[in-house]
mmCIF file of C-alpha atoms in Angstrom:
data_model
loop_
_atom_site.group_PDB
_atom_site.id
_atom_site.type_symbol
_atom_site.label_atom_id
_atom_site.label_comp_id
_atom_site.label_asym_id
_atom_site.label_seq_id
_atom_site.Cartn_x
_atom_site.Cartn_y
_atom_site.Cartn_z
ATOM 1 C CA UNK A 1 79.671 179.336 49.051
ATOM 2 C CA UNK A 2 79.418 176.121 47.031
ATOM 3 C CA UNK A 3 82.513 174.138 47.468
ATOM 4 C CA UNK A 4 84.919 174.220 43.957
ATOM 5 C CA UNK A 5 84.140 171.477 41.844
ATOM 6 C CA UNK A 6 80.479 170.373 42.960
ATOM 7 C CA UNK A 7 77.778 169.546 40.038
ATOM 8 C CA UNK A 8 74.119 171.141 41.560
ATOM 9 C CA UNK A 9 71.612 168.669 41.054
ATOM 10 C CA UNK A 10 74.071 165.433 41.501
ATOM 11 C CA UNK A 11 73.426 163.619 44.967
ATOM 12 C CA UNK A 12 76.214 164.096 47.243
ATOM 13 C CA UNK A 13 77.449 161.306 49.546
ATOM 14 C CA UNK A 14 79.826 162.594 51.395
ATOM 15 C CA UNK A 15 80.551 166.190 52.350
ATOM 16 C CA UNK A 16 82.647 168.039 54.671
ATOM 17 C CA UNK A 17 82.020 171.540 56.032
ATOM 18 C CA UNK A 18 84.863 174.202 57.599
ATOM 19 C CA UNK A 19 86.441 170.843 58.568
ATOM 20 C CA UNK A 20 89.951 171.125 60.761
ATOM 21 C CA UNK A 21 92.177 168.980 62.866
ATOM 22 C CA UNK A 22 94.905 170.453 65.206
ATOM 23 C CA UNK A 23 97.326 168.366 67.105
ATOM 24 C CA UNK A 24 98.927 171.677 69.332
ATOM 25 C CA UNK A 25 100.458 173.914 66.970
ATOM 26 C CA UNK A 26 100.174 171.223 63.968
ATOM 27 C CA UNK A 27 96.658 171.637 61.476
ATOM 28 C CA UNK A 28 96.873 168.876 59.057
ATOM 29 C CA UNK A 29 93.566 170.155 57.569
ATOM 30 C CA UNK A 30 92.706 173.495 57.595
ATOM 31 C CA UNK A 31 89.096 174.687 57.314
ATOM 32 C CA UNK A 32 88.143 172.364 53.840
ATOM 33 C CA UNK A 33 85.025 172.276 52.331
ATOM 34 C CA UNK A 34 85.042 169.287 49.726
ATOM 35 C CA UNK A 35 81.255 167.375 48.588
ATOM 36 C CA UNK A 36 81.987 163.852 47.470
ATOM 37 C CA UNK A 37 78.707 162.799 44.842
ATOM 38 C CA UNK A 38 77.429 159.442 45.106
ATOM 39 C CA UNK A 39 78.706 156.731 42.881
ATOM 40 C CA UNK A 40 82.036 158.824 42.636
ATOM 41 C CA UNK A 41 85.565 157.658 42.612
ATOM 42 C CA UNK A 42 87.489 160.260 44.096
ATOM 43 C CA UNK A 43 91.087 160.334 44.803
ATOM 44 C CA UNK A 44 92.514 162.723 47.569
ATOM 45 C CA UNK A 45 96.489 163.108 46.037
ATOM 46 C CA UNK A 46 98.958 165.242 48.112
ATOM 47 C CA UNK A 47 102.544 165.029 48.938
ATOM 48 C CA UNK A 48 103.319 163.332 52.486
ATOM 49 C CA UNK A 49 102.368 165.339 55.359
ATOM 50 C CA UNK A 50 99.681 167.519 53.498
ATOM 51 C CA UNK A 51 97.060 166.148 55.454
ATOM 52 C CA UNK A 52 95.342 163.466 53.224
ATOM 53 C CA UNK A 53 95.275 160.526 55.392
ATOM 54 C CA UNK A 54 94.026 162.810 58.454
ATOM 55 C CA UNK A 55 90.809 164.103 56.135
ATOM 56 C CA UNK A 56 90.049 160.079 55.359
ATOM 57 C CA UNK A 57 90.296 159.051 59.218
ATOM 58 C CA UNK A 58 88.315 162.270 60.019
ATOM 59 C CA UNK A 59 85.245 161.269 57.106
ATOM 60 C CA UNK A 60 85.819 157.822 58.910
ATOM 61 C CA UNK A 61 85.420 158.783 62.725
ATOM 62 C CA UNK A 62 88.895 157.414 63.316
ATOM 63 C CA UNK A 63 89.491 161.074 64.285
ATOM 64 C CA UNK A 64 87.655 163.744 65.843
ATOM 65 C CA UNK A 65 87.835 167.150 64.116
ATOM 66 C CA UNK A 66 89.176 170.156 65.888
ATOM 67 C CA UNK A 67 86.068 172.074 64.171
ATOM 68 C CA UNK A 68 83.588 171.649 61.208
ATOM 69 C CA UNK A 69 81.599 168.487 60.527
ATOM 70 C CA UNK A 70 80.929 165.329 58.137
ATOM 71 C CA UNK A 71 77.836 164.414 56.574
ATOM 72 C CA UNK A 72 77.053 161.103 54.893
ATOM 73 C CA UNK A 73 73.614 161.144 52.860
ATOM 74 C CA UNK A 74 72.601 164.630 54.290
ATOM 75 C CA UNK A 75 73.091 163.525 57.910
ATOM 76 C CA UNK A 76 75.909 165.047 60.190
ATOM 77 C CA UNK A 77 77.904 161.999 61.599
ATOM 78 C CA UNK A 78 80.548 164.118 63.540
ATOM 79 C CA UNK A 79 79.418 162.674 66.496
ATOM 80 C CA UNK A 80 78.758 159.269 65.095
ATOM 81 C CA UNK A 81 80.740 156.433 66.196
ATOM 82 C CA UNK A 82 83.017 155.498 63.577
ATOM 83 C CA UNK A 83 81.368 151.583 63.420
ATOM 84 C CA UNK A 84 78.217 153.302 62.874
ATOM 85 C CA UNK A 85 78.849 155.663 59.900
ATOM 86 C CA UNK A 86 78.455 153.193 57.225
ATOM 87 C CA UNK A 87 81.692 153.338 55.918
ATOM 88 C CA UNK A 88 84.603 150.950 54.852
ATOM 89 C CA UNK A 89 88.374 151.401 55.623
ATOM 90 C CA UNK A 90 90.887 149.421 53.051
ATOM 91 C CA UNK A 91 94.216 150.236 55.346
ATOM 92 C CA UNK A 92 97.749 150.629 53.345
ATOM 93 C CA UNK A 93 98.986 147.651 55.367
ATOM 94 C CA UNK A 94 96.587 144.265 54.747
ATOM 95 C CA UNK A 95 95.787 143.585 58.454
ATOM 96 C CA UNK A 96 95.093 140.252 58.362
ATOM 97 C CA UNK A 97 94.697 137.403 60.897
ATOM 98 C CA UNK A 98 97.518 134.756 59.917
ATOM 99 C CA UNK A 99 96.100 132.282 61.854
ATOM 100 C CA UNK A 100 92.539 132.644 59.463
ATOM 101 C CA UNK A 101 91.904 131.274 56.312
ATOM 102 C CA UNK A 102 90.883 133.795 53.485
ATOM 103 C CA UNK A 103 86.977 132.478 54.239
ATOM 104 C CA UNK A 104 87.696 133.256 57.359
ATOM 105 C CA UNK A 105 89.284 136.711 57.420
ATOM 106 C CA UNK A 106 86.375 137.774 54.884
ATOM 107 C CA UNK A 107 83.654 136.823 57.491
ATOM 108 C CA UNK A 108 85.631 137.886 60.289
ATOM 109 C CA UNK A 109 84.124 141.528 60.248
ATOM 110 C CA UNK A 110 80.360 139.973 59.742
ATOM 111 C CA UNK A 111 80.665 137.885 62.673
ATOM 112 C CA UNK A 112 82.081 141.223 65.251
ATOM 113 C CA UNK A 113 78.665 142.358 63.883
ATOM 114 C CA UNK A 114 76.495 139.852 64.929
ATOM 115 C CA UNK A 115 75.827 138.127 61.687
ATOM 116 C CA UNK A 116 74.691 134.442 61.662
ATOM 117 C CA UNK A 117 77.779 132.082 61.055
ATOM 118 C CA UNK A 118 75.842 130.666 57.921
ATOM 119 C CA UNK A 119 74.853 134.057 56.207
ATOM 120 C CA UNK A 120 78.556 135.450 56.900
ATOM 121 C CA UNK A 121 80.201 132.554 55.142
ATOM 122 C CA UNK A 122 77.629 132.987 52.369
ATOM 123 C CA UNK A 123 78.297 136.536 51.893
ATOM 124 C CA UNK A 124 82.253 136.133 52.182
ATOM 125 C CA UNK A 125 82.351 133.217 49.669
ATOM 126 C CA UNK A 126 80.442 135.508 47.050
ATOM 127 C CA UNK A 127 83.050 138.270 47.915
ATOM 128 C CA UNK A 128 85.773 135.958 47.161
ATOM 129 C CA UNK A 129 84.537 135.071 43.608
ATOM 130 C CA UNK A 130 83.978 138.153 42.595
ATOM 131 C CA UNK A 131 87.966 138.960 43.687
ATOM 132 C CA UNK A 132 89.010 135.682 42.401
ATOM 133 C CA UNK A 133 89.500 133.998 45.268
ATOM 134 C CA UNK A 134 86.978 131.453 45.183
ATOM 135 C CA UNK A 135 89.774 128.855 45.184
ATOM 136 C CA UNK A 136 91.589 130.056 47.808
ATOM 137 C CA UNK A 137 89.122 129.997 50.093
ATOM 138 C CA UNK A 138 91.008 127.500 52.581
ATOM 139 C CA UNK A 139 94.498 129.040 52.571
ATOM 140 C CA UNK A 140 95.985 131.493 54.708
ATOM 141 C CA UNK A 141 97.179 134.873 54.704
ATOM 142 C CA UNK A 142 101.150 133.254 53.931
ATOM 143 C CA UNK A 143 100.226 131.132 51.583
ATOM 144 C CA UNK A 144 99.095 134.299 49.246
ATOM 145 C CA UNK A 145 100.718 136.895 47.173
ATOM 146 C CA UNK A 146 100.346 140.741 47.677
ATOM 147 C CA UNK A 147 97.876 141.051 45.598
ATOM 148 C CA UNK A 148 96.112 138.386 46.698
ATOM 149 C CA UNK A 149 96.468 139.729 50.582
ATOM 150 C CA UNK A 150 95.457 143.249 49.252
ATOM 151 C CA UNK A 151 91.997 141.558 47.653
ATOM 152 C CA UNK A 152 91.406 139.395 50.950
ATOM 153 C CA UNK A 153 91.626 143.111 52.461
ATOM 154 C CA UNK A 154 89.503 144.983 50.171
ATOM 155 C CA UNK A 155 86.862 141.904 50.407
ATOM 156 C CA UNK A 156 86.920 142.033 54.519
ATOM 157 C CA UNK A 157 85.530 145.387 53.572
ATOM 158 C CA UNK A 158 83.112 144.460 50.555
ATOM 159 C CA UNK A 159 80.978 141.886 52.761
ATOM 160 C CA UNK A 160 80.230 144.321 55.107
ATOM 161 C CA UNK A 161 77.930 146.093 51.925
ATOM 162 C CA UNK A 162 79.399 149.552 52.978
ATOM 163 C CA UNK A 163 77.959 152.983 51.917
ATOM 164 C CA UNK A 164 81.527 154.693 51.182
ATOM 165 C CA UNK A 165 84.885 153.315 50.572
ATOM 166 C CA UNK A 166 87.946 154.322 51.695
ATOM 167 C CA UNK A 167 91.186 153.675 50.421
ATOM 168 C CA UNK A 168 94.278 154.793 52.499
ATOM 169 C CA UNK A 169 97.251 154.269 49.826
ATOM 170 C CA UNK A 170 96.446 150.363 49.514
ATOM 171 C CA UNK A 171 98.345 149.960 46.586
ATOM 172 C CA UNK A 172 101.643 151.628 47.841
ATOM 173 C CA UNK A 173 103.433 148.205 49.293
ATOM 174 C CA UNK A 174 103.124 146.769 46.212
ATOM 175 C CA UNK A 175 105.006 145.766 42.922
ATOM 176 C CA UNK A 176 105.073 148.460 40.041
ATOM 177 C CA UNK A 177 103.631 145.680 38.136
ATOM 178 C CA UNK A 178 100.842 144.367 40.975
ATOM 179 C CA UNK A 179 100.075 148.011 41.714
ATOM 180 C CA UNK A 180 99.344 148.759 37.488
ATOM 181 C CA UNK A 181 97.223 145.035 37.771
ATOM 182 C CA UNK A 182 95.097 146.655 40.819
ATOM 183 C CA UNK A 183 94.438 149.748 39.936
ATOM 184 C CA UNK A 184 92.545 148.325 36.813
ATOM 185 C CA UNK A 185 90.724 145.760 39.145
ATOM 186 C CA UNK A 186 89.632 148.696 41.697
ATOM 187 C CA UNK A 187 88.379 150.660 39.232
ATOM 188 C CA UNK A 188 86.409 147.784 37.551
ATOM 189 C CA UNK A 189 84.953 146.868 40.709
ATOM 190 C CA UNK A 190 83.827 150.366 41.833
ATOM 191 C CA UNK A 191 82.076 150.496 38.052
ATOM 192 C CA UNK A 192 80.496 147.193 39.040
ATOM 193 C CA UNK A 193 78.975 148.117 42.659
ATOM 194 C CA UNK A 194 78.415 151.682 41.689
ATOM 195 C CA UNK A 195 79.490 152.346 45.412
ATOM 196 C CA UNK A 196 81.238 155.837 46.750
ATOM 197 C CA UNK A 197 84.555 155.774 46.965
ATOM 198 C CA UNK A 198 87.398 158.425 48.737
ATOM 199 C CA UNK A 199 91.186 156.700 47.574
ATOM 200 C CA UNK A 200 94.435 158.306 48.908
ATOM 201 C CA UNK A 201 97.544 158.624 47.344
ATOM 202 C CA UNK A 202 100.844 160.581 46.789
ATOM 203 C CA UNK A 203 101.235 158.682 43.705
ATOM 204 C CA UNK A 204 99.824 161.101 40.787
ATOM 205 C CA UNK A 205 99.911 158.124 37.927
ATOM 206 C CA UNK A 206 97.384 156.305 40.703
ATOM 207 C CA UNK A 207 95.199 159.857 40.539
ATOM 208 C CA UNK A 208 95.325 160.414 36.834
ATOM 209 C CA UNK A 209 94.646 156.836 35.953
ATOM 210 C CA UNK A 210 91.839 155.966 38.882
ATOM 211 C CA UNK A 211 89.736 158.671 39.267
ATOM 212 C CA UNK A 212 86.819 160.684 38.229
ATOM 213 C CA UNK A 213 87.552 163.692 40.028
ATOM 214 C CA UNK A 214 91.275 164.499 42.215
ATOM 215 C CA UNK A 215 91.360 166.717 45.200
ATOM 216 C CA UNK A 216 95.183 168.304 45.599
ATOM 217 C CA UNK A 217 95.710 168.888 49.120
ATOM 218 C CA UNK A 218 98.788 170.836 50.513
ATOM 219 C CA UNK A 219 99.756 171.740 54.156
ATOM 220 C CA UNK A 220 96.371 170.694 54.704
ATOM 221 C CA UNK A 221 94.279 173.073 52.041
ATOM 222 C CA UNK A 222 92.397 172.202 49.197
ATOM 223 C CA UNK A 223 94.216 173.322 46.403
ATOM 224 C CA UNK A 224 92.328 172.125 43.328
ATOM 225 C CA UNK A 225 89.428 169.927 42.579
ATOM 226 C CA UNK A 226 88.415 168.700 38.990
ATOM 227 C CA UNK A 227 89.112 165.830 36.705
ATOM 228 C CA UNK A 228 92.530 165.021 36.064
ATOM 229 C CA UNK A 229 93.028 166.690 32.632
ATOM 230 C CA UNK A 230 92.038 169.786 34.391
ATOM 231 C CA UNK A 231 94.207 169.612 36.947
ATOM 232 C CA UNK A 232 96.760 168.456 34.395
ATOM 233 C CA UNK A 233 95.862 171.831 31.443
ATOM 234 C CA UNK A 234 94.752 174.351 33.793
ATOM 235 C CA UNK A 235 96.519 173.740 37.406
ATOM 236 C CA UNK A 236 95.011 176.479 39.549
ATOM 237 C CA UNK A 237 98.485 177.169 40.634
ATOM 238 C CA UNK A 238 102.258 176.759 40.839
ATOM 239 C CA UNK A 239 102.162 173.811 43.709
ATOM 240 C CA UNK A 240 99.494 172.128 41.430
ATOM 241 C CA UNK A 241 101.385 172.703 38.331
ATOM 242 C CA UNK A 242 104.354 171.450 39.881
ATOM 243 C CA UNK A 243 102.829 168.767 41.388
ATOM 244 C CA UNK A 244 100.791 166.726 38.777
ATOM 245 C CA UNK A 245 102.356 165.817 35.804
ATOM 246 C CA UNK A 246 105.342 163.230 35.290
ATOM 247 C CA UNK A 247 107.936 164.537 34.602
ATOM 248 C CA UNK A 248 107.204 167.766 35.658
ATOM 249 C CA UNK A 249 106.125 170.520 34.316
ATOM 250 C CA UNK A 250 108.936 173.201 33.055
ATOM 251 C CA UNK A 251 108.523 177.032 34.721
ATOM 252 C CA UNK A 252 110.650 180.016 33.122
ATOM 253 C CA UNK A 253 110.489 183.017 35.935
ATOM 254 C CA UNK A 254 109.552 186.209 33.378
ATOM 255 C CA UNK A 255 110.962 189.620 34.648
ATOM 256 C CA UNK A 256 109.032 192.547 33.489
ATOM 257 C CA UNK A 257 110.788 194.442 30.119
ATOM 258 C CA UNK A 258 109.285 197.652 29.141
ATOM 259 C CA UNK A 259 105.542 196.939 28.362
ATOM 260 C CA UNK A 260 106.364 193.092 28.177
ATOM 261 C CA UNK A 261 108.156 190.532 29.764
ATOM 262 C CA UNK A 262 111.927 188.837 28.734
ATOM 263 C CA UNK A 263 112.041 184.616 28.667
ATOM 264 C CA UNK A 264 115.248 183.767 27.184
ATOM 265 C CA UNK A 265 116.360 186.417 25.309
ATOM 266 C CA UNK A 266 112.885 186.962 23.622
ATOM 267 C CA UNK A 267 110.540 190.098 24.527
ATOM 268 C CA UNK A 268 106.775 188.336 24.720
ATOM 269 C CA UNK A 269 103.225 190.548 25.261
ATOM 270 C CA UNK A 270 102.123 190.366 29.099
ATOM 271 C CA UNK A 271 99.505 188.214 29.749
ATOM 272 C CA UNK A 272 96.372 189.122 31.048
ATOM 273 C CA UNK A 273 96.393 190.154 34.539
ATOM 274 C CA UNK A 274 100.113 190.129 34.868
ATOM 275 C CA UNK A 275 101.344 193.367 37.270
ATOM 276 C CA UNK A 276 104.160 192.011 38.708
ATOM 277 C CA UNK A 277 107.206 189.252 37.761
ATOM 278 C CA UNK A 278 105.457 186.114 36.142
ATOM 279 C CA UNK A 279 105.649 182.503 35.642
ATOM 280 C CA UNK A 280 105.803 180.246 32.206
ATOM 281 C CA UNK A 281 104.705 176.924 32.763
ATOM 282 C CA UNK A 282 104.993 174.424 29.859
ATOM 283 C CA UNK A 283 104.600 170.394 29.938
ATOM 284 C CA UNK A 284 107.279 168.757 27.762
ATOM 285 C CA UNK A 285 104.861 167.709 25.304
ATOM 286 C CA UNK A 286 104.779 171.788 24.440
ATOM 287 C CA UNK A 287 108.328 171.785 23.559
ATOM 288 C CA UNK A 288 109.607 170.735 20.357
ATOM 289 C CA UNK A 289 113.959 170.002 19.801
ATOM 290 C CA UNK A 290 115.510 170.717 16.706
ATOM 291 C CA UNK A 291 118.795 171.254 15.079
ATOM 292 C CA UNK A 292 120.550 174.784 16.255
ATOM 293 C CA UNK A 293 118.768 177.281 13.104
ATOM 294 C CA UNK A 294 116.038 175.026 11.775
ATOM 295 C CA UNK A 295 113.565 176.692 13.357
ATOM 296 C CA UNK A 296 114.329 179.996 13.510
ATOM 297 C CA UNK A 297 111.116 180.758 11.352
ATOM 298 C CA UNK A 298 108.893 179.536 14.122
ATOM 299 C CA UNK A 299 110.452 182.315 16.420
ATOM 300 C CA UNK A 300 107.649 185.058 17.331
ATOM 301 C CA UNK A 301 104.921 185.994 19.281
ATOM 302 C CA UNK A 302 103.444 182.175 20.196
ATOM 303 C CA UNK A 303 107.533 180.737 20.284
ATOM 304 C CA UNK A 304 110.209 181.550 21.861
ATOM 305 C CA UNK A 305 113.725 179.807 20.604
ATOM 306 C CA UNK A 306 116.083 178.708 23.082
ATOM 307 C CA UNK A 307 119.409 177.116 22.791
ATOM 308 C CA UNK A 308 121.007 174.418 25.437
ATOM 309 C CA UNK A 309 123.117 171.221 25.259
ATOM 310 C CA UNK A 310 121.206 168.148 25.707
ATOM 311 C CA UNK A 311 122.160 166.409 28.413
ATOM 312 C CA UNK A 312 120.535 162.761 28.141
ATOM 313 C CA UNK A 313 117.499 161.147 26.945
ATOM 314 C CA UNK A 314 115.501 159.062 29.322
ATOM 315 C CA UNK A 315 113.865 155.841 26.425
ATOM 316 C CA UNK A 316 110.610 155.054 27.300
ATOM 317 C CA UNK A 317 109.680 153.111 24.914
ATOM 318 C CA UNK A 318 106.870 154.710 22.936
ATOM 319 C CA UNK A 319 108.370 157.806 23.305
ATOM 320 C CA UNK A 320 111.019 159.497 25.026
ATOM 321 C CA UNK A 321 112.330 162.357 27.280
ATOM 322 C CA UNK A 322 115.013 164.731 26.276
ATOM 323 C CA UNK A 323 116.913 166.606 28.976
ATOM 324 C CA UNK A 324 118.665 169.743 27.453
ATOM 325 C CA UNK A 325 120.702 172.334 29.873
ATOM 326 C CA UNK A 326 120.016 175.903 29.415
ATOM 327 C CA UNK A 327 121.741 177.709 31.616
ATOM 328 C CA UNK A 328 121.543 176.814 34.757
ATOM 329 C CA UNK A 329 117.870 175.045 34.006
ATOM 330 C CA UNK A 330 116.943 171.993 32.554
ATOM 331 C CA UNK A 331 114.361 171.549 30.193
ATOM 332 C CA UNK A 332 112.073 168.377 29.494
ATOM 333 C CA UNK A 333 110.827 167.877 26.209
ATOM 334 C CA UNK A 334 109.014 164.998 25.232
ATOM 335 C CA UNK A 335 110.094 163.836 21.763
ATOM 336 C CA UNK A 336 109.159 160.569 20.021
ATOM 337 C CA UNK A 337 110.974 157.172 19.987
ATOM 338 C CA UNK A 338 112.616 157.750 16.915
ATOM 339 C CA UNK A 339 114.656 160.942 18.109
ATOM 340 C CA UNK A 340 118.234 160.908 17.866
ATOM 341 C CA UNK A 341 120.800 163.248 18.683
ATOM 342 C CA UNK A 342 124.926 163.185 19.482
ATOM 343 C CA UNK A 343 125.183 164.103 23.734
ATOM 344 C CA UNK A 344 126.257 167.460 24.956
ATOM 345 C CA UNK A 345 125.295 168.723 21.462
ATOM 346 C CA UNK A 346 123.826 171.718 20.602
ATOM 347 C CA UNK A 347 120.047 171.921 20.145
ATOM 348 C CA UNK A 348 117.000 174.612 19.934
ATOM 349 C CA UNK A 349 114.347 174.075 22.097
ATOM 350 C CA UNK A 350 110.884 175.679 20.591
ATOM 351 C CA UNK A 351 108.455 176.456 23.276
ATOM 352 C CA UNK A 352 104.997 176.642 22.132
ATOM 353 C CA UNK A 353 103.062 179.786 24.304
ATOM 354 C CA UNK A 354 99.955 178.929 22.839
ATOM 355 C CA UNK A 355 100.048 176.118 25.348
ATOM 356 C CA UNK A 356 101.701 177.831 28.367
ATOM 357 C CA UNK A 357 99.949 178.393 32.185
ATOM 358 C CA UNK A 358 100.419 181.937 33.077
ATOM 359 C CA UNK A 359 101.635 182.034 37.411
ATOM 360 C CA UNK A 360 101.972 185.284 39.208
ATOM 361 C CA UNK A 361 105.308 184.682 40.542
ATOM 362 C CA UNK A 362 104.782 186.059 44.241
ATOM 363 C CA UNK A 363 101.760 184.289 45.088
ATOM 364 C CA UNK A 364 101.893 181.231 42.702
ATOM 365 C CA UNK A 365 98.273 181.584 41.631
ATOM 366 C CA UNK A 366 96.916 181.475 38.046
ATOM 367 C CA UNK A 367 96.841 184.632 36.118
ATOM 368 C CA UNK A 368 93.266 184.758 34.734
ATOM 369 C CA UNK A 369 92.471 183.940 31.049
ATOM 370 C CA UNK A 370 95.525 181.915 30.828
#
C-alpha cells in the first residue's frame, strides 16, 4: 500500500516501513509508514508524548526500532550505525563546547571525522558567513545570543555537508520574537541548499508556517499527511481538527432528528455517510456575529442561527477573536479589527455549513464527501 501523501515519480529520501519502538508496555510509534521526498521540508507536529521525537532518533540510529526499517536513498540503514547514515541532528538544546570559539565549535565535528585542520576551518568559516557569523568567529558560546547559539548549532551540522536534516524542536527555547526571526532563516536556508529536511515540533504556527508537507502524529500513529491547508480544510479527523488550527476549531455534537440531525435548535439534512450521532466542525473564520435579528434571513439550509452572550474579545491587531457563550459552549468567531460590541450582550452567531467538516462522533473520523 503506498503510504498517504506520497507523489509517484518524486525521489524519496527518506522512508520508513511498518516502523515501531516499544519500551515494555510503552509504543511511542506504532507500525508507521511515512516516505520523506528529496529536497522536502517536512515537519513531524504532534502533541508531547505522541511519539515524534522517538520517529526522528529512530530515522537517525539514535534508536533501534522494535520492528520495521529506515531507508535513506533506497538503502535500508536499520542496521547502520547512526555516524554512518548521512544524516544531521540540530538538538532542542545548543550543545555547545563553552570553552570553544564559534570557529571552533563549527569544525569541531570535521575534526572527530578525520578532516585536515586546514580544510575544517575552511569549511566552518564558509558556514559561518552564510549564518552570519563571519564576525564572530573568535567569540564563545557566552558571549552570543540564542539565536546566535542556535545558528553556531545548526552550522556544527551544515559543515558536515549532510544528506538529511533533522530538527528536534530547535526553536522551542527561544524568544517568540527569535523563534518568528528563525523560522524565516531555516526555511531560507533549506531553499538555498535544496537539502532534505525532517523538523519536529508541537508548535502548529512552526508547522503551518515552515513546511511543505506536516505529518500529525498521535499516541504514536500517523494521523494525517499533506500540506498544511489540507490539514487545516479537510482534517482527516476529530484529533486533527482539533489539533491544527489556532484558536481551535469549534465542534457542535449533532443528535439524530427524524431523517436529519438538530444543531441548536435548527433541523439540518444528514450528511453523506452519517448513520450514527455526528460532529460539526467550523473554524472561526466560518462564523459571522451580528446583532440579535439581523440575520434572521440568512437562517436555512447552509446557516444555522444561534444566540449567546459574548463573553470577551481577544484584539489582535489585524483582526480579532470574539468569544460568545452558548450554553454551556463557547464559540470563536473571528471578526475584523473594527468590531465592536457592549460585554455580556446579546449576539447571533451565523454558522456557515457550506464550510463545515462532517466527524462521525464515535470514531472521530471524517464522514466522506464532507
Amino acid at each position: 500500500m503506498t503510504p498517504e501523501g506520497s507523489a509517484p515519480g518524486r525521489p524519496v529520501a527518506v522512508e520508513v516501513r511498518g516502523l515501531s519502538k516499544t519500551f515494555g508496555a510503552v509504543a511511542p510509534i506504532r507500525d508507521l509508514n511515512l516516505e520523506i521526498f528529496d529536497g522536502e521540508f517536512l515537519v513531524i507536529l504532534g502533541p508531547s508524548g505522541s511519539g515524534k521525537s522517538t520517529l526522528l532518533r529512530l530515522i537517525a540510529g539514535l534508536e533501534q526500532p522494535s520492528a520495521g526499517r529506515v531507508l535513506i536513498d533506497g538503502q535500508d540503514v536499520t542496521s547502520v550505525p547512526a555516524r554512518d547514515r548521512g544524516c544531521g541532528f540540530v538538538f532542542q538544546s545548543y550543545a555547545l563546547f563553552p570553552h570553544m570559539t564559534v570557529l571552533g565549535n563549527i569544525a569541531y565535528g570535521l575534526r572527530r571525522r578525520g578532516v585536515s585542520r586546514r580544510e575544517a576551518e575552511t569549511r566552518a568559516v564558509d558556514v559561518a558567513r552564510r549564518l552570519s557569523l563571519g564576525e564572530m568567529l573568535e567569540r564563545r558560546p557566552r558571549q552570543l545570543s540564542g539565536g546566535q547559539r542556535q545558528r553556531v548549532a545548526l552550522g556544527r551540522v551544515l559543515a558536515r555537508q549532510p544528506r538529511v536534516f533533522l530538527f528536534d524542536e530547535p526553536l522551542s527555547s527561544l524568544d517568540a520574537q527569535l523563534r518568528t526571526q528563525m523560522r524565516s532563516e531555516l526555511v531560507s536556508l533549506h531553499r538555498q541548499l535544496n537539502a532534505t529536511s525532517i523538523f519536529v515540533t508541537h508548535d502548529q504556527v512552526e508547522a503551518m508556517t515552515m513546511g511543505d508537507r506536516v505529518a500529525v502524529l498521535h499516541d504514536g500513529r500517523l494521523q494525517q499527511l499533506g500540506g498544511p491547508l489540507d490539514l487545516y480544510e479537510r482534517p482527516t479527523n476529530l484529533f486533527v481538527a482539533r489539533f491544527v488550527g489556532s484558536p481551535p476549531i469549534n465542534v457542535f455534537r449533532c443528535a439524530r432528528d427524524g431523517s436529519g440531525y438538530r444543531l441548536g435548535g435548527t433541523t439540518i439534512s444528514a450528511p453523506a455517510g452519517a448513520v450514527g450521532d455526528i460532529v460539526c466542525g467550523l473554524r472561526p473564520e466560518a462564523t459571522r456575529i451580528t446583532s440579535v435579528g439581523q440575520s434572521e434571513d440568512r437562517a436555512g439550509p447552509e446557516h444555522v442561527m444561534l444566540q449567546g452572550h459574548l463573553a470577551l474579545v481577544e484584539r489582535l491587531g489585524a483582526d480579532a477573536l470574539a468569544y460568545v457563550q452558548v450554553g454551556d459552549q463557547t464559540v470563536v468567531c473571528r471578526v475584523g479589527s473594527e468590531f465592536r460590541s457592549e460585554p455580556q450582550g446579546l449576539v447571533s452567531v451565523d454558522l456557515d455549513l457550506r464550510r463545515a467538516s462532517w466527524f462521525d462522533a464515535d470514531s472521530g473520523d471524517r464522514l466522506r464527501d464532507s
